[in-house]
Amino acid sequence: MIGNRRFAILLILLVGTSIYLTTHADLTVPPNKPFASFPAAFSGWQMDAQTVFSSEVLDVLRPTDYLYRQYVDAAGHRVTLYVGYHSGGKESGVIHSPKHCLPGSGWFEASSQKISVTVPSKTIHAVEAVYQKGEDRELFVYWFQAGHKTLSDEYSLKAAEIWGSLFHRRRDAAFIRISVPSAGDSSVDMAVARHFIYAVYPALLEYLPQ
């Protein structure tokens, strides 16, 4: 039989949890600026094309704002940038794992590893993965951005979201993915990706809340 002291502790915990669940609500944190104003040119890279998602795709992804563009440099290197920002509010969906989305689009993973990418005043923790679809082979470098943190796996993202919700009422986060069509040499592909990330990251920080 439960004692009076344990009963009192259990009651306090239940009441406290009930009050927390009743009163707690995460904030909706919009991006600092709309992604429609993202630079079309920076550090030698020029926008070549932009994709606007259909309402069906947006209903699945449910980003607060997003960017899906192709950029090309003077040497003809082509890079695709996707940024999906989720504000943490009720209208915002969760970030979908690329481990599920890419295979769902017909890509299969040929290799994957965690890497670090050095940018001005920061080291980004990311994933470098090669995916193949028919004859096409492509390098993907992606990470999750939660405030000032860069995260390379879904578990760390979930932990960051829980921590942010508990202590700051914030669950906002972004998924950032750079893809490079394979030139047949993985070291060249990765050099192109690193060069692009180095150039684009300062601009991204102007749009993502810290």
Coordinates of C-alpha atoms in Angstrom, one line a residue:
M1 CA 0.0 0.0 0.0
I2 CA 1.3 3.4 -0.9
G3 CA 2.4 5.6 2.0
N4 CA 1.1 9.1 2.7
R5 CA 4.5 10.7 1.8
R6 CA 4.7 8.9 -1.6
F7 CA 1.1 9.7 -2.3
A8 CA 1.7 13.4 -1.7
I9 CA 4.7 13.4 -4.0
L10 CA 2.8 11.5 -6.7
L11 CA -0.1 14.0 -6.3
I12 CA 2.2 17.0 -6.6
L13 CA 3.8 15.5 -9.8
L14 CA 0.5 14.8 -11.3
V15 CA -0.8 18.3 -10.6
G16 CA 2.4 19.9 -11.8
T17 CA 2.3 17.9 -15.0
S18 CA -1.4 18.8 -15.5
I19 CA -0.7 22.5 -15.0
Y20 CA 2.3 22.4 -17.4
L21 CA 0.4 20.6 -20.1
T22 CA -2.6 23.0 -19.8
T23 CA -0.6 26.2 -19.8
H24 CA 2.4 25.3 -22.0
A25 CA 2.4 26.4 -25.6
D26 CA 5.3 26.7 -28.0
L27 CA 5.9 30.0 -29.7
T28 CA 5.6 30.5 -33.4
V29 CA 9.0 31.8 -34.6
P30 CA 9.0 33.2 -38.1
P31 CA 12.1 33.4 -40.2
N32 CA 14.0 36.6 -39.9
K33 CA 13.2 37.4 -43.6
P34 CA 11.0 35.6 -46.2
F35 CA 13.0 33.2 -48.3
A36 CA 11.6 34.7 -51.5
S37 CA 14.2 37.5 -50.9
F38 CA 17.1 35.1 -50.6
P39 CA 20.0 36.4 -52.8
A40 CA 20.0 35.2 -56.4
A41 CA 23.7 35.7 -56.6
F42 CA 26.5 35.5 -54.0
S43 CA 30.3 34.8 -54.0
G44 CA 30.5 33.6 -57.6
W45 CA 27.3 31.6 -57.5
Q46 CA 24.3 32.6 -59.7
M47 CA 20.7 31.3 -59.4
D48 CA 19.9 29.2 -62.5
A49 CA 16.4 27.9 -61.6
Q50 CA 13.8 27.8 -58.8
T51 CA 11.2 25.3 -58.0
V52 CA 7.8 26.1 -56.5
F53 CA 6.2 23.2 -54.7
S54 CA 2.6 22.1 -55.5
S55 CA -0.1 22.4 -52.9
E56 CA 0.0 18.6 -52.5
V57 CA 3.7 18.6 -51.7
L58 CA 3.3 21.5 -49.3
D59 CA 0.5 19.7 -47.5
V60 CA 3.0 16.9 -46.8
L61 CA 6.0 18.9 -45.9
R62 CA 4.2 21.8 -44.1
P63 CA 7.2 24.1 -43.9
T64 CA 6.6 27.7 -42.6
D65 CA 8.8 28.8 -45.5
Y66 CA 11.2 27.1 -47.9
L67 CA 13.7 27.6 -50.6
Y68 CA 14.4 25.2 -53.5
R69 CA 16.9 26.6 -56.0
Q70 CA 19.6 25.6 -58.4
Y71 CA 22.8 27.6 -58.5
V72 CA 25.7 27.5 -60.9
D73 CA 29.2 28.9 -60.8
A74 CA 31.6 30.2 -63.5
A75 CA 33.1 26.8 -64.0
G76 CA 29.7 25.3 -64.6
H77 CA 29.4 23.4 -61.3
R78 CA 25.7 23.0 -60.5
V79 CA 24.3 22.8 -57.0
T80 CA 20.7 22.5 -55.7
L81 CA 19.9 24.1 -52.4
Y82 CA 16.8 23.1 -50.3
V83 CA 16.0 24.9 -47.1
G84 CA 12.8 23.9 -45.2
Y85 CA 12.1 26.1 -42.2
H86 CA 9.5 25.0 -39.6
S87 CA 8.5 27.7 -37.1
G88 CA 7.4 25.4 -34.2
G89 CA 3.8 26.7 -34.2
K90 CA 0.8 24.5 -34.5
E91 CA 0.5 25.2 -38.2
S92 CA 4.1 24.0 -38.8
G93 CA 4.8 20.4 -39.7
V94 CA 7.7 18.3 -38.5
I95 CA 10.9 18.0 -40.4
H96 CA 10.9 14.8 -42.6
S97 CA 14.0 12.7 -42.4
P98 CA 15.9 12.5 -45.7
K99 CA 16.5 8.8 -44.9
H100 CA 12.8 8.3 -45.7
C101 CA 12.1 11.0 -48.2
L102 CA 14.9 10.2 -50.7
P103 CA 14.1 6.4 -50.9
G104 CA 10.5 7.4 -51.2
S105 CA 11.4 9.4 -54.3
G106 CA 13.2 6.4 -55.9
W107 CA 16.7 7.1 -54.6
F108 CA 18.7 4.4 -52.8
E109 CA 21.6 5.2 -50.5
A110 CA 25.0 4.1 -51.8
S111 CA 27.0 5.5 -48.9
S112 CA 26.6 7.8 -45.9
Q113 CA 28.9 9.2 -43.2
K114 CA 28.9 12.1 -40.7
I115 CA 31.3 14.9 -41.6
S116 CA 32.3 18.4 -40.4
V117 CA 32.3 21.4 -42.8
T118 CA 34.2 24.5 -41.8
V119 CA 32.6 27.8 -42.6
P120 CA 33.5 31.3 -41.3
S121 CA 33.6 31.2 -37.5
K122 CA 31.8 27.8 -37.3
T123 CA 32.0 24.1 -37.9
I124 CA 28.8 22.5 -39.3
H125 CA 28.0 19.0 -38.3
A126 CA 26.5 17.3 -41.3
V127 CA 25.9 14.1 -43.3
E128 CA 27.6 13.4 -46.6
A129 CA 25.6 10.8 -48.5
V130 CA 25.7 9.5 -52.1
Y131 CA 22.3 8.4 -53.6
Q132 CA 21.6 6.7 -56.9
K133 CA 18.5 6.7 -59.0
G134 CA 18.8 4.7 -62.3
E135 CA 21.8 6.1 -64.1
D136 CA 21.9 9.3 -62.0
R137 CA 24.2 9.5 -59.0
E138 CA 24.2 12.5 -56.7
L139 CA 26.0 13.7 -53.6
F140 CA 23.8 15.1 -50.8
V141 CA 25.2 17.1 -47.8
Y142 CA 22.5 17.9 -45.2
W143 CA 22.0 19.0 -41.6
F144 CA 19.4 20.2 -39.2
Q145 CA 19.7 23.7 -37.8
A146 CA 18.1 24.4 -34.4
G147 CA 19.1 27.9 -33.3
H148 CA 22.8 28.2 -33.4
K149 CA 23.3 24.4 -33.3
T150 CA 24.0 22.3 -36.4
L151 CA 22.9 18.6 -36.0
S152 CA 23.6 15.6 -38.1
D153 CA 20.9 13.2 -36.9
E154 CA 17.2 13.1 -36.2
Y155 CA 17.7 12.0 -32.5
S156 CA 19.8 15.1 -31.7
L157 CA 17.2 17.2 -33.5
K158 CA 14.4 15.8 -31.4
A159 CA 16.4 16.3 -28.2
A160 CA 17.1 19.9 -29.2
E161 CA 13.4 20.5 -29.9
I162 CA 12.3 19.0 -26.5
W163 CA 14.9 21.1 -24.7
G164 CA 13.9 24.2 -26.6
S165 CA 10.2 23.6 -25.9
L166 CA 10.8 23.0 -22.2
F167 CA 13.1 25.9 -21.4
H168 CA 12.4 28.5 -24.2
R169 CA 9.0 27.5 -25.6
R170 CA 10.7 27.1 -29.0
R171 CA 10.7 24.1 -31.4
D172 CA 11.7 26.0 -34.5
A173 CA 14.3 24.3 -36.7
A174 CA 15.4 24.1 -40.3
F175 CA 16.5 21.3 -42.6
I176 CA 19.2 22.3 -45.1
R177 CA 20.3 20.1 -48.0
I178 CA 22.8 20.7 -50.8
S179 CA 23.0 18.3 -53.7
V180 CA 25.6 18.0 -56.4
P181 CA 25.2 15.8 -59.5
S182 CA 28.1 13.4 -59.6
A183 CA 31.0 14.3 -61.9
G184 CA 32.3 10.8 -61.5
D185 CA 34.9 11.8 -58.9
S186 CA 33.6 11.9 -55.3
S187 CA 36.4 14.2 -54.2
V188 CA 35.4 16.8 -56.8
D189 CA 31.7 16.5 -55.9
M190 CA 32.5 17.1 -52.2
A191 CA 34.9 20.0 -53.0
V192 CA 32.0 21.7 -54.9
A193 CA 29.6 21.1 -52.1
R194 CA 32.0 22.5 -49.5
H195 CA 32.8 25.5 -51.6
F196 CA 29.0 26.2 -52.0
I197 CA 28.3 25.8 -48.3
Y198 CA 31.1 28.1 -47.3
A199 CA 29.6 30.7 -49.6
V200 CA 26.0 30.3 -48.8
Y201 CA 26.1 29.8 -45.0
P202 CA 26.5 33.5 -44.0
A203 CA 23.4 34.3 -46.0
L204 CA 21.4 31.5 -44.5
L205 CA 22.1 32.8 -41.0
E206 CA 20.5 36.1 -41.9
Y207 CA 17.2 34.2 -42.5
L208 CA 17.3 31.6 -39.7
P209 CA 16.4 32.7 -36.2
Q210 CA 19.2 32.0 -33.7

